Short mmCIF file of C-alpha atoms in Angstrom, two decimals:
data_model
loop_
_atom_site.label_atom_id
_atom_site.label_comp_id
_atom_site.label_asym_id
_atom_site.label_seq_id
_atom_site.Cartn_x
_atom_site.Cartn_y
_atom_site.Cartn_z
CA ASP A 14 -5.47 29.39 -24.75
CA GLN A 15 -3.14 27.48 -22.48
CA GLN A 16 -5.35 27.32 -19.31
CA VAL A 17 -2.77 24.74 -17.33
CA LYS A 18 0.70 26.14 -17.64
CA GLN A 19 3.71 24.56 -17.10
CA ASN A 20 6.87 26.99 -17.13
CA SER A 21 9.61 24.92 -16.65
CA PRO A 22 10.35 22.46 -19.67
CA SER A 23 12.86 20.70 -17.75
CA LEU A 24 14.54 20.37 -14.20
CA SER A 25 17.70 18.44 -12.84
CA VAL A 26 17.72 17.50 -9.25
CA GLN A 27 20.38 15.20 -7.54
CA GLU A 28 19.29 12.38 -6.56
CA GLY A 29 18.19 12.31 -2.11
CA ARG A 30 17.29 15.79 -2.84
CA ILE A 31 14.20 17.89 -3.16
CA SER A 32 12.84 18.02 -6.38
CA ILE A 33 9.63 20.69 -6.92
CA LEU A 34 7.15 21.12 -9.80
CA ASN A 35 5.46 24.07 -10.27
CA CYS A 36 2.00 24.62 -12.30
CA ASP A 37 -0.31 27.29 -13.14
CA TYR A 38 -3.76 27.66 -13.90
CA THR A 39 -6.27 30.35 -15.03
CA ASN A 40 -9.65 29.29 -15.33
CA SER A 41 -11.24 29.11 -11.85
CA MET A 42 -13.80 26.84 -12.37
CA PHE A 43 -11.34 24.24 -12.01
CA ASP A 44 -11.33 22.12 -8.97
CA TYR A 45 -9.58 19.45 -8.84
CA PHE A 46 -6.02 19.00 -9.74
CA LEU A 47 -3.83 15.90 -10.85
CA TRP A 48 -0.50 14.93 -11.85
CA TYR A 49 0.53 12.11 -13.99
CA LYS A 50 3.50 10.82 -14.59
CA LYS A 51 4.84 9.83 -18.24
CA TYR A 52 7.95 7.19 -19.24
CA PRO A 53 9.14 6.90 -23.06
CA ALA A 54 6.80 5.00 -25.02
CA GLU A 55 4.11 4.60 -21.99
CA GLY A 56 0.68 6.30 -21.48
CA PRO A 57 0.91 8.64 -18.74
CA THR A 58 0.09 7.26 -15.08
CA PHE A 59 -1.35 9.06 -11.99
CA LEU A 60 0.76 10.46 -9.26
CA ILE A 61 -1.23 12.08 -6.76
CA SER A 62 -4.34 14.69 -6.87
CA ILE A 63 -5.62 17.00 -5.16
CA SER A 64 -9.43 18.84 -4.11
CA SER A 65 -10.06 22.87 -4.21
CA ILE A 66 -11.58 21.74 -0.37
CA LYS A 67 -8.24 20.72 0.64
CA ASP A 68 -3.74 22.58 0.12
CA LYS A 69 -1.90 19.82 0.68
CA ASN A 70 -2.21 16.20 0.27
CA GLU A 71 0.79 14.00 0.74
CA ASP A 72 1.73 10.44 -0.72
CA GLY A 73 4.89 8.69 0.56
CA ARG A 74 7.30 10.33 -1.33
CA PHE A 75 4.45 12.50 -3.29
CA THR A 76 3.39 15.49 -1.89
CA VAL A 77 1.24 18.25 -4.33
CA PHE A 78 -0.07 21.47 -2.37
CA LEU A 79 -2.59 24.10 -4.15
CA ASN A 80 -2.73 27.57 -3.48
CA LYS A 81 -6.46 28.79 -4.83
CA SER A 82 -5.91 32.07 -4.43
CA ALA A 83 -3.15 32.16 -6.68
CA LYS A 84 -3.99 29.43 -9.21
CA HIS A 85 -0.64 27.55 -8.21
CA LEU A 86 0.05 23.75 -7.31
CA SER A 87 3.03 22.67 -7.22
CA LEU A 88 4.79 18.63 -6.51
CA HIS A 89 7.16 17.97 -4.43
CA ILE A 90 8.96 14.75 -4.30
CA VAL A 91 11.07 13.93 -1.46
CA PRO A 92 13.71 12.65 -1.93
CA SER A 93 14.26 12.08 -5.42
CA GLN A 94 15.43 9.08 -6.87
CA PRO A 95 16.82 8.09 -10.04
CA GLY A 96 13.69 6.54 -11.47
CA ASP A 97 11.66 9.78 -10.67
CA SER A 98 13.66 10.91 -13.61
CA ALA A 99 10.53 11.29 -16.37
CA VAL A 100 7.89 13.51 -17.67
CA TYR A 101 5.21 15.11 -15.54
CA PHE A 102 2.04 16.44 -16.46
CA CYS A 103 -0.09 18.66 -14.25
CA ALA A 104 -3.73 18.69 -14.91
CA ALA A 105 -6.91 19.80 -14.11
CA SER A 106 -10.58 19.34 -14.02
CA SER A 107 -13.91 20.47 -12.76
CA PRO A 108 -15.87 17.32 -12.47
CA ASN A 109 -18.69 19.06 -9.83
CA THR A 110 -20.14 21.82 -12.48
CA GLY A 111 -21.84 18.73 -14.55
CA THR A 112 -19.60 19.36 -17.45
CA ALA A 113 -17.81 16.20 -19.09
CA SER A 114 -15.01 15.44 -16.89
CA LYS A 115 -12.12 15.76 -19.07
CA LEU A 116 -8.40 17.09 -18.67
CA THR A 117 -6.78 19.91 -19.64
CA PHE A 118 -3.47 19.01 -18.99
CA GLY A 119 -0.32 20.94 -19.07
CA THR A 120 3.20 20.85 -21.40
CA GLY A 121 4.37 18.84 -19.49
CA THR A 122 8.49 19.14 -17.52
CA ARG A 123 11.34 16.40 -17.75
CA LEU A 124 12.61 15.75 -14.32
CA GLN A 125 15.88 14.27 -14.45
CA VAL A 126 17.40 12.62 -11.23
CA THR A 127 21.68 12.54 -11.49
CA LEU A 128 23.14 10.50 -9.24
CA GLY V 22 -6.11 -6.72 -13.77
CA ALA V 23 -5.76 -6.04 -17.28
CA GLY V 24 -5.58 -1.84 -18.08
CA VAL V 25 -6.37 0.28 -20.92
CA SER V 26 -5.14 -1.26 -24.57
CA GLN V 27 -4.60 0.17 -27.41
CA SER V 28 -3.76 -1.01 -30.92
CA PRO V 29 -2.43 -0.82 -33.02
CA SER V 30 0.83 0.92 -31.53
CA ASN V 31 2.07 2.43 -34.95
CA LYS V 32 0.62 3.02 -37.30
CA VAL V 33 2.33 5.05 -40.79
CA THR V 34 -0.38 5.99 -43.15
CA GLU V 35 -0.25 8.47 -46.34
CA LYS V 36 -2.25 11.95 -46.41
CA GLY V 37 -5.49 11.47 -47.76
CA LYS V 38 -6.04 7.02 -46.07
CA ASP V 39 -8.69 6.64 -43.45
CA VAL V 40 -7.20 5.56 -40.47
CA GLU V 41 -9.11 3.63 -37.26
CA LEU V 42 -7.26 3.60 -33.73
CA ARG V 43 -8.97 1.19 -31.32
CA CYS V 44 -9.31 1.55 -27.06
CA ASP V 45 -9.77 -1.45 -24.81
CA PRO V 46 -10.49 0.58 -21.51
CA ILE V 47 -10.22 -1.11 -18.23
CA SER V 48 -13.09 -3.52 -17.57
CA GLY V 49 -16.71 -2.01 -15.56
CA HIS V 50 -15.20 1.69 -16.34
CA THR V 51 -17.76 3.43 -17.50
CA ALA V 52 -16.18 6.46 -18.98
CA LEU V 53 -13.36 6.78 -22.18
CA TYR V 54 -11.86 9.75 -23.43
CA TRP V 55 -9.49 10.05 -26.32
CA TYR V 56 -6.89 12.59 -26.03
CA ARG V 57 -3.99 13.46 -28.35
CA GLN V 58 -0.57 14.54 -27.52
CA SER V 59 1.39 16.49 -30.91
CA LEU V 60 4.93 16.90 -31.01
CA GLY V 61 6.26 18.87 -27.32
CA GLN V 62 2.92 19.87 -26.66
CA GLY V 63 0.31 18.61 -24.03
CA LEU V 64 -2.39 16.13 -24.23
CA GLU V 65 -5.27 17.80 -25.89
CA PHE V 66 -8.61 16.47 -24.88
CA LEU V 67 -10.19 14.82 -28.38
CA ILE V 68 -13.82 13.25 -27.09
CA TYR V 69 -15.08 11.70 -23.81
CA PHE V 70 -18.14 8.97 -23.74
CA GLN V 71 -19.61 8.48 -20.58
CA GLY V 72 -22.49 5.53 -19.88
CA ASN V 73 -25.03 5.90 -22.37
CA SER V 74 -25.03 9.46 -22.03
CA ALA V 75 -24.28 11.88 -25.60
CA PRO V 76 -20.70 11.82 -25.82
CA ASP V 77 -18.50 15.42 -25.29
CA LYS V 78 -17.24 15.85 -28.67
CA SER V 79 -15.97 19.50 -28.26
CA GLY V 80 -12.95 18.89 -28.47
CA LEU V 81 -12.35 17.01 -31.31
CA PRO V 82 -10.57 19.28 -34.01
CA SER V 83 -12.57 18.78 -37.60
CA ASP V 84 -15.76 17.06 -38.82
CA ARG V 85 -12.64 14.49 -40.14
CA PHE V 86 -12.58 13.02 -37.08
CA SER V 87 -15.31 10.70 -35.10
CA ALA V 88 -15.25 7.93 -32.46
CA GLU V 89 -17.84 5.50 -31.43
CA ARG V 90 -18.07 3.46 -28.69
CA THR V 91 -19.72 -0.04 -28.87
CA GLY V 92 -21.93 -1.33 -25.92
CA GLY V 93 -20.21 0.90 -23.40
CA SER V 94 -16.78 -1.34 -24.09
CA VAL V 95 -14.68 -1.00 -26.88
CA SER V 96 -13.78 2.45 -28.37
CA THR V 97 -12.51 3.30 -31.88
CA LEU V 98 -11.41 6.89 -33.03
CA THR V 99 -11.90 7.19 -37.08
CA ILE V 100 -9.71 9.57 -38.79
CA GLN V 101 -10.31 10.72 -42.33
CA ARG V 102 -8.75 11.61 -44.95
CA THR V 103 -5.59 11.79 -42.61
CA GLN V 104 -3.48 15.14 -43.28
CA GLN V 105 -0.05 15.52 -41.84
CA GLU V 106 -0.84 17.48 -39.24
CA ASP V 107 -3.04 14.87 -37.84
CA SER V 108 0.48 12.92 -36.89
CA ALA V 109 0.70 12.47 -32.89
CA VAL V 110 0.57 10.04 -30.20
CA TYR V 111 -3.37 9.44 -29.61
CA LEU V 112 -3.92 8.12 -26.18
CA CYS V 113 -7.51 6.40 -24.78
CA ALA V 114 -7.65 6.75 -21.26
CA SER V 115 -11.30 5.23 -18.93
CA SER V 116 -12.11 6.19 -15.42
CA HIS V 117 -14.94 4.95 -13.21
CA ILE V 118 -16.64 8.18 -12.56
CA SER V 119 -19.59 6.29 -10.43
CA THR V 120 -17.32 5.86 -7.45
CA GLY V 121 -16.08 9.67 -7.19
CA VAL V 122 -12.75 8.98 -8.32
CA TYR V 123 -12.03 11.40 -11.16
CA GLU V 124 -8.16 9.62 -11.79
CA GLN V 125 -7.84 8.71 -15.53
CA TYR V 126 -5.63 5.68 -16.24
CA PHE V 127 -4.19 5.76 -20.07
CA GLY V 128 -3.00 3.63 -22.08
CA PRO V 129 0.63 3.41 -23.82
CA GLY V 130 -1.39 4.74 -26.99
CA THR V 131 -0.92 4.90 -30.57
CA ARG V 132 1.66 6.85 -32.55
CA LEU V 133 0.11 7.82 -36.03
CA THR V 134 2.68 9.11 -38.74
CA VAL V 135 1.01 10.49 -41.96
CA THR V 136 3.60 11.06 -44.55
#
């Protein structure tokens, strides 16, 4: 049972344009969401997060939007740069439930930013 | 400062052998996690240590898998009688939950190949 889903395995975007990566979740207990970026042969790197009490969080070129009613979140990268080419993982946790704060990951979306 | 380190970076073993994977978390981080990423899959939670609390072992796929964390720092993941389906990248992460920050910081991973 995949509780966090990234339905697009890959995305290609031209440099300077907006990249939009999508993520859906099914577990209503999730209340904290994170995006990680992963380069080949490296561990995932934390990018940006959002708590369920917010619907938007922005950090430089990266913005995460959360739609709780739709159980959907998205990561916007504007403007996209060639160095953004990587695999992006969406992750969710429920740190306020008293249970372990393990992360549940999606299967990732490979972003390629072309010149 | 130093990030999460893991050793070895690559391990090739024969089916049926035991392997040990090591993780050195970021100094001062109270929580330590193990995940694995099989080919084409997202990251799968294995086990979580938080301070002196009993570990959350709910993600371990079988009793051939075990982990320990000595002195609240270094952790070892042991896989006994390895099988080919154990082949994956094993990732360790750490975080400092007491600050209210839930982001986990990952090491580069150990690529395990069972032949």
